[in-house]
Protein backbone atom coordinates (compact mmCIF):
# COMPACT_ATOMS: atom_id res chain seq x y z
CA UNK A 1 0.00 0.00 0.00
CA UNK A 2 1.30 3.45 -0.76
CA UNK A 3 0.45 6.41 1.41
CA UNK A 4 1.14 10.09 1.24
CA UNK A 5 2.43 10.51 -2.27
CA UNK A 6 4.38 8.54 -4.79
CA UNK A 7 7.44 6.49 -3.93
CA UNK A 8 10.38 6.85 -6.28
CA UNK A 9 13.46 4.64 -6.64
CA UNK A 10 15.58 6.79 -4.34
CA UNK A 11 12.97 6.48 -1.57
CA UNK A 12 12.84 2.71 -2.02
CA UNK A 13 16.60 2.37 -1.62
CA UNK A 14 16.83 4.72 1.37
CA UNK A 15 13.88 2.96 3.03
CA UNK A 16 15.61 -0.43 2.77
CA UNK A 17 19.02 0.68 4.09
CA UNK A 18 18.07 1.07 7.79
CA UNK A 19 17.22 -2.63 7.96
CA UNK A 20 20.96 -3.33 7.80
CA UNK A 21 21.24 -2.16 11.43
CA UNK A 22 19.06 -4.92 12.94
CA UNK A 23 20.53 -7.41 10.49
CA UNK A 24 24.01 -6.64 11.79
CA UNK A 25 22.75 -6.83 15.37
CA UNK A 26 21.32 -10.28 14.66
CA UNK A 27 24.66 -11.65 13.49
CA UNK A 28 25.70 -12.42 17.06
CA UNK A 29 22.86 -14.98 17.20
CA UNK A 30 23.74 -16.48 13.83
CA UNK A 31 27.15 -17.80 14.80
CA UNK A 32 25.93 -21.37 15.34
CA UNK A 33 23.86 -21.45 12.16
CA UNK A 34 26.62 -19.92 10.01
CA UNK A 35 29.07 -22.46 11.41
CA UNK A 36 26.71 -25.34 10.53
CA UNK A 37 25.52 -23.95 7.18
CA UNK A 38 28.15 -21.81 5.46
CA UNK A 39 25.55 -20.71 2.91
CA UNK A 40 24.25 -18.15 5.42
CA UNK A 41 27.76 -16.75 5.71
CA UNK A 42 27.98 -16.36 1.95
CA UNK A 43 24.69 -14.41 1.93
CA UNK A 44 25.99 -12.07 4.62
CA UNK A 45 29.41 -11.36 3.02
CA UNK A 46 28.28 -7.90 1.77
CA UNK A 47 27.75 -6.89 5.41
CA UNK A 48 31.36 -7.58 6.44
CA UNK A 49 32.77 -4.11 5.63
CA UNK A 50 29.95 -2.49 7.60
CA UNK A 51 30.50 -4.87 10.52
CA UNK A 52 34.24 -4.15 10.53
CA UNK A 53 33.60 -0.41 10.48
CA UNK A 54 31.03 -0.63 13.27
CA UNK A 55 33.34 -2.72 15.44
CA UNK A 56 36.16 -0.19 14.95
CA UNK A 57 34.04 2.73 16.18
CA UNK A 58 33.04 2.69 19.86
CA UNK A 59 29.27 2.94 20.39
CA UNK A 60 28.69 2.85 16.62
CA UNK A 61 25.27 1.19 16.93
CA UNK A 62 24.11 3.79 19.43
CA UNK A 63 25.41 6.65 17.29
CA UNK A 64 23.66 5.24 14.22
CA UNK A 65 20.48 4.76 16.24
CA UNK A 66 20.51 8.40 17.38
CA UNK A 67 21.36 9.67 13.90
CA UNK A 68 18.53 7.70 12.32
CA UNK A 69 16.00 8.65 14.96
CA UNK A 70 16.85 12.34 15.22
CA UNK A 71 17.88 12.90 11.61
CA UNK A 72 15.37 10.76 9.74
CA UNK A 73 12.36 9.73 11.81
CA UNK A 74 11.74 13.18 13.31
CA UNK A 75 12.51 15.08 10.10
CA UNK A 76 9.17 15.80 8.40
CA UNK A 77 10.89 16.93 5.19
CA UNK A 78 11.84 13.30 4.53
CA UNK A 79 9.15 11.16 2.91
CA UNK A 80 6.79 9.21 5.13
CA UNK A 81 7.86 5.95 3.48
CA UNK A 82 11.50 6.37 4.53
CA UNK A 83 10.61 7.53 8.05
CA UNK A 84 8.18 4.61 8.51
CA UNK A 85 10.75 2.01 7.47
CA UNK A 86 13.52 3.65 9.47
CA UNK A 87 11.51 3.60 12.68
CA UNK A 88 10.42 0.02 12.04
CA UNK A 89 14.08 -0.99 11.60
CA UNK A 90 14.96 0.84 14.82
CA UNK A 91 12.22 -1.01 16.71
CA UNK A 92 13.45 -4.36 15.40
CA UNK A 93 16.96 -3.40 16.52
CA UNK A 94 15.72 -2.41 19.98
CA UNK A 95 13.94 -5.75 20.29
CA UNK A 96 17.13 -7.57 19.31
CA UNK A 97 19.08 -5.56 21.89
CA UNK A 98 16.60 -6.50 24.62
CA UNK A 99 16.66 -10.13 23.53
CA UNK A 100 20.46 -10.13 23.65
CA UNK A 101 20.36 -8.83 27.23
CA UNK A 102 17.93 -11.54 28.32
CA UNK A 103 19.74 -14.16 26.26
CA UNK A 104 22.99 -13.31 28.03
CA UNK A 105 21.45 -14.10 31.40
CA UNK A 106 19.72 -17.26 30.19
CA UNK A 107 22.43 -18.67 27.93
CA UNK A 108 25.32 -18.47 30.38
CA UNK A 109 23.90 -20.96 32.91
CA UNK A 110 22.52 -23.23 30.18
CA UNK A 111 25.56 -23.24 27.89
CA UNK A 112 27.41 -25.94 29.79
CA UNK A 113 24.50 -28.25 30.57
CA UNK A 114 22.09 -27.68 27.67
CA UNK A 115 24.01 -26.35 24.67
CA UNK A 116 21.37 -27.62 22.22
CA UNK A 117 18.73 -25.35 23.76
CA UNK A 118 21.05 -22.33 23.62
CA UNK A 119 21.92 -23.02 19.97
CA UNK A 120 18.27 -23.55 19.05
CA UNK A 121 17.20 -20.29 20.70
CA UNK A 122 20.02 -18.39 18.99
CA UNK A 123 19.10 -19.92 15.62
CA UNK A 124 15.43 -19.04 16.02
CA UNK A 125 16.26 -15.45 16.94
CA UNK A 126 18.68 -15.12 14.02
CA UNK A 127 16.28 -16.64 11.48
CA UNK A 128 13.41 -14.49 12.79
CA UNK A 129 15.47 -11.32 12.46
CA UNK A 130 16.73 -12.40 9.04
CA UNK A 131 13.17 -13.08 7.88
CA UNK A 132 11.82 -9.78 9.26
CA UNK A 133 14.64 -7.70 7.77
CA UNK A 134 14.60 -9.58 4.47
CA UNK A 135 10.84 -9.23 4.13
CA UNK A 136 10.98 -5.55 5.00
CA UNK A 137 13.81 -4.84 2.59
CA UNK A 138 12.03 -6.62 -0.27
CA UNK A 139 8.81 -4.73 0.47
CA UNK A 140 10.75 -1.46 0.57
CA UNK A 141 12.39 -2.18 -2.77
CA UNK A 142 8.94 -2.92 -4.19
CA UNK A 143 7.62 0.39 -2.84
CA UNK A 144 5.25 -1.19 -0.32
CA UNK A 145 4.95 -0.70 3.40
CA UNK A 146 6.21 -3.78 5.24
CA UNK A 147 3.43 -4.90 7.56
CA UNK A 148 4.94 -6.61 10.60
CA UNK A 149 2.32 -7.13 13.32
CA UNK A 150 2.80 -4.97 16.42
CA UNK A 151 5.80 -3.16 14.89
CA UNK A 152 3.88 -1.50 12.08
CA UNK A 153 1.11 -0.46 14.46
CA UNK A 154 3.62 1.10 16.84
CA UNK A 155 5.35 2.89 13.98
CA UNK A 156 2.08 4.28 12.63
CA UNK A 157 1.34 5.69 16.08
CA UNK A 158 4.72 7.47 16.19
CA UNK A 159 5.32 8.65 12.61
CA UNK A 160 2.95 11.47 11.69
mmCIF file of C-alpha atoms in Angstrom:
data_model
loop_
_atom_site.group_PDB
_atom_site.id
_atom_site.type_symbol
_atom_site.label_atom_id
_atom_site.label_comp_id
_atom_site.label_asym_id
_atom_site.label_seq_id
_atom_site.Cartn_x
_atom_site.Cartn_y
_atom_site.Cartn_z
ATOM 1 C CA UNK A 1 0.000 0.000 0.000
ATOM 2 C CA UNK A 2 1.299 3.445 -0.761
ATOM 3 C CA UNK A 3 0.447 6.413 1.407
ATOM 4 C CA UNK A 4 1.138 10.093 1.240
ATOM 5 C CA UNK A 5 2.426 10.510 -2.274
ATOM 6 C CA UNK A 6 4.384 8.543 -4.788
ATOM 7 C CA UNK A 7 7.441 6.489 -3.929
ATOM 8 C CA UNK A 8 10.381 6.846 -6.281
ATOM 9 C CA UNK A 9 13.457 4.641 -6.643
ATOM 10 C CA UNK A 10 15.578 6.794 -4.340
ATOM 11 C CA UNK A 11 12.970 6.485 -1.568
ATOM 12 C CA UNK A 12 12.844 2.713 -2.019
ATOM 13 C CA UNK A 13 16.602 2.367 -1.620
ATOM 14 C CA UNK A 14 16.830 4.715 1.370
ATOM 15 C CA UNK A 15 13.879 2.960 3.029
ATOM 16 C CA UNK A 16 15.610 -0.432 2.767
ATOM 17 C CA UNK A 17 19.018 0.679 4.094
ATOM 18 C CA UNK A 18 18.066 1.075 7.792
ATOM 19 C CA UNK A 19 17.221 -2.635 7.958
ATOM 20 C CA UNK A 20 20.961 -3.327 7.804
ATOM 21 C CA UNK A 21 21.242 -2.156 11.431
ATOM 22 C CA UNK A 22 19.061 -4.915 12.941
ATOM 23 C CA UNK A 23 20.529 -7.412 10.493
ATOM 24 C CA UNK A 24 24.011 -6.644 11.788
ATOM 25 C CA UNK A 25 22.750 -6.827 15.374
ATOM 26 C CA UNK A 26 21.315 -10.277 14.662
ATOM 27 C CA UNK A 27 24.657 -11.646 13.489
ATOM 28 C CA UNK A 28 25.697 -12.423 17.062
ATOM 29 C CA UNK A 29 22.864 -14.980 17.201
ATOM 30 C CA UNK A 30 23.740 -16.476 13.829
ATOM 31 C CA UNK A 31 27.152 -17.802 14.800
ATOM 32 C CA UNK A 32 25.926 -21.369 15.341
ATOM 33 C CA UNK A 33 23.862 -21.446 12.157
ATOM 34 C CA UNK A 34 26.617 -19.924 10.013
ATOM 35 C CA UNK A 35 29.070 -22.464 11.409
ATOM 36 C CA UNK A 36 26.707 -25.343 10.526
ATOM 37 C CA UNK A 37 25.515 -23.950 7.177
ATOM 38 C CA UNK A 38 28.151 -21.811 5.463
ATOM 39 C CA UNK A 39 25.546 -20.712 2.910
ATOM 40 C CA UNK A 40 24.253 -18.153 5.416
ATOM 41 C CA UNK A 41 27.764 -16.753 5.714
ATOM 42 C CA UNK A 42 27.978 -16.357 1.946
ATOM 43 C CA UNK A 43 24.693 -14.415 1.927
ATOM 44 C CA UNK A 44 25.991 -12.073 4.617
ATOM 45 C CA UNK A 45 29.407 -11.361 3.022
ATOM 46 C CA UNK A 46 28.282 -7.905 1.767
ATOM 47 C CA UNK A 47 27.750 -6.890 5.414
ATOM 48 C CA UNK A 48 31.360 -7.579 6.444
ATOM 49 C CA UNK A 49 32.771 -4.106 5.625
ATOM 50 C CA UNK A 50 29.954 -2.487 7.604
ATOM 51 C CA UNK A 51 30.495 -4.875 10.524
ATOM 52 C CA UNK A 52 34.239 -4.152 10.529
ATOM 53 C CA UNK A 53 33.599 -0.405 10.481
ATOM 54 C CA UNK A 54 31.031 -0.626 13.273
ATOM 55 C CA UNK A 55 33.340 -2.723 15.443
ATOM 56 C CA UNK A 56 36.156 -0.189 14.953
ATOM 57 C CA UNK A 57 34.044 2.734 16.181
ATOM 58 C CA UNK A 58 33.038 2.691 19.864
ATOM 59 C CA UNK A 59 29.270 2.941 20.388
ATOM 60 C CA UNK A 60 28.686 2.851 16.620
ATOM 61 C CA UNK A 61 25.267 1.190 16.927
ATOM 62 C CA UNK A 62 24.113 3.789 19.433
ATOM 63 C CA UNK A 63 25.415 6.646 17.294
ATOM 64 C CA UNK A 64 23.662 5.241 14.216
ATOM 65 C CA UNK A 65 20.482 4.764 16.242
ATOM 66 C CA UNK A 66 20.515 8.396 17.382
ATOM 67 C CA UNK A 67 21.357 9.670 13.905
ATOM 68 C CA UNK A 68 18.530 7.695 12.324
ATOM 69 C CA UNK A 69 15.997 8.652 14.963
ATOM 70 C CA UNK A 70 16.852 12.341 15.218
ATOM 71 C CA UNK A 71 17.883 12.897 11.612
ATOM 72 C CA UNK A 72 15.369 10.763 9.740
ATOM 73 C CA UNK A 73 12.359 9.735 11.810
ATOM 74 C CA UNK A 74 11.739 13.178 13.309
ATOM 75 C CA UNK A 75 12.509 15.085 10.096
ATOM 76 C CA UNK A 76 9.172 15.798 8.403
ATOM 77 C CA UNK A 77 10.894 16.932 5.190
ATOM 78 C CA UNK A 78 11.839 13.298 4.534
ATOM 79 C CA UNK A 79 9.151 11.159 2.915
ATOM 80 C CA UNK A 80 6.791 9.209 5.125
ATOM 81 C CA UNK A 81 7.862 5.948 3.479
ATOM 82 C CA UNK A 82 11.502 6.372 4.533
ATOM 83 C CA UNK A 83 10.610 7.535 8.046
ATOM 84 C CA UNK A 84 8.182 4.613 8.505
ATOM 85 C CA UNK A 85 10.745 2.012 7.470
ATOM 86 C CA UNK A 86 13.519 3.649 9.475
ATOM 87 C CA UNK A 87 11.508 3.599 12.679
ATOM 88 C CA UNK A 88 10.422 0.018 12.042
ATOM 89 C CA UNK A 89 14.082 -0.988 11.602
ATOM 90 C CA UNK A 90 14.956 0.839 14.823
ATOM 91 C CA UNK A 91 12.217 -1.011 16.708
ATOM 92 C CA UNK A 92 13.451 -4.364 15.396
ATOM 93 C CA UNK A 93 16.964 -3.402 16.522
ATOM 94 C CA UNK A 94 15.719 -2.409 19.976
ATOM 95 C CA UNK A 95 13.938 -5.748 20.286
ATOM 96 C CA UNK A 96 17.132 -7.570 19.313
ATOM 97 C CA UNK A 97 19.076 -5.557 21.895
ATOM 98 C CA UNK A 98 16.598 -6.500 24.625
ATOM 99 C CA UNK A 99 16.657 -10.130 23.532
ATOM 100 C CA UNK A 100 20.461 -10.134 23.653
ATOM 101 C CA UNK A 101 20.358 -8.826 27.234
ATOM 102 C CA UNK A 102 17.925 -11.536 28.322
ATOM 103 C CA UNK A 103 19.738 -14.159 26.255
ATOM 104 C CA UNK A 104 22.994 -13.311 28.031
ATOM 105 C CA UNK A 105 21.449 -14.105 31.402
ATOM 106 C CA UNK A 106 19.720 -17.259 30.188
ATOM 107 C CA UNK A 107 22.435 -18.672 27.927
ATOM 108 C CA UNK A 108 25.320 -18.469 30.377
ATOM 109 C CA UNK A 109 23.898 -20.957 32.907
ATOM 110 C CA UNK A 110 22.515 -23.232 30.183
ATOM 111 C CA UNK A 111 25.555 -23.237 27.886
ATOM 112 C CA UNK A 112 27.405 -25.945 29.790
ATOM 113 C CA UNK A 113 24.501 -28.247 30.566
ATOM 114 C CA UNK A 114 22.088 -27.683 27.665
ATOM 115 C CA UNK A 115 24.012 -26.348 24.666
ATOM 116 C CA UNK A 116 21.373 -27.618 22.219
ATOM 117 C CA UNK A 117 18.727 -25.348 23.765
ATOM 118 C CA UNK A 118 21.053 -22.335 23.618
ATOM 119 C CA UNK A 119 21.918 -23.021 19.970
ATOM 120 C CA UNK A 120 18.270 -23.547 19.054
ATOM 121 C CA UNK A 121 17.201 -20.287 20.705
ATOM 122 C CA UNK A 122 20.015 -18.387 18.990
ATOM 123 C CA UNK A 123 19.104 -19.922 15.622
ATOM 124 C CA UNK A 124 15.427 -19.035 16.021
ATOM 125 C CA UNK A 125 16.264 -15.448 16.945
ATOM 126 C CA UNK A 126 18.679 -15.123 14.016
ATOM 127 C CA UNK A 127 16.285 -16.638 11.484
ATOM 128 C CA UNK A 128 13.410 -14.492 12.786
ATOM 129 C CA UNK A 129 15.474 -11.320 12.460
ATOM 130 C CA UNK A 130 16.732 -12.399 9.038
ATOM 131 C CA UNK A 131 13.169 -13.079 7.879
ATOM 132 C CA UNK A 132 11.819 -9.780 9.258
ATOM 133 C CA UNK A 133 14.641 -7.704 7.772
ATOM 134 C CA UNK A 134 14.603 -9.579 4.472
ATOM 135 C CA UNK A 135 10.836 -9.231 4.129
ATOM 136 C CA UNK A 136 10.978 -5.545 5.005
ATOM 137 C CA UNK A 137 13.814 -4.844 2.590
ATOM 138 C CA UNK A 138 12.034 -6.619 -0.266
ATOM 139 C CA UNK A 139 8.808 -4.731 0.467
ATOM 140 C CA UNK A 140 10.749 -1.464 0.571
ATOM 141 C CA UNK A 141 12.388 -2.176 -2.767
ATOM 142 C CA UNK A 142 8.940 -2.920 -4.191
ATOM 143 C CA UNK A 143 7.625 0.391 -2.837
ATOM 144 C CA UNK A 144 5.247 -1.188 -0.324
ATOM 145 C CA UNK A 145 4.948 -0.702 3.396
ATOM 146 C CA UNK A 146 6.207 -3.783 5.243
ATOM 147 C CA UNK A 147 3.431 -4.902 7.556
ATOM 148 C CA UNK A 148 4.938 -6.608 10.596
ATOM 149 C CA UNK A 149 2.323 -7.132 13.321
ATOM 150 C CA UNK A 150 2.803 -4.966 16.417
ATOM 151 C CA UNK A 151 5.802 -3.157 14.893
ATOM 152 C CA UNK A 152 3.875 -1.500 12.077
ATOM 153 C CA UNK A 153 1.107 -0.460 14.462
ATOM 154 C CA UNK A 154 3.621 1.097 16.841
ATOM 155 C CA UNK A 155 5.353 2.886 13.978
ATOM 156 C CA UNK A 156 2.082 4.284 12.630
ATOM 157 C CA UNK A 157 1.341 5.688 16.077
ATOM 158 C CA UNK A 158 4.718 7.467 16.186
ATOM 159 C CA UNK A 159 5.315 8.651 12.606
ATOM 160 C CA UNK A 160 2.949 11.475 11.693
#
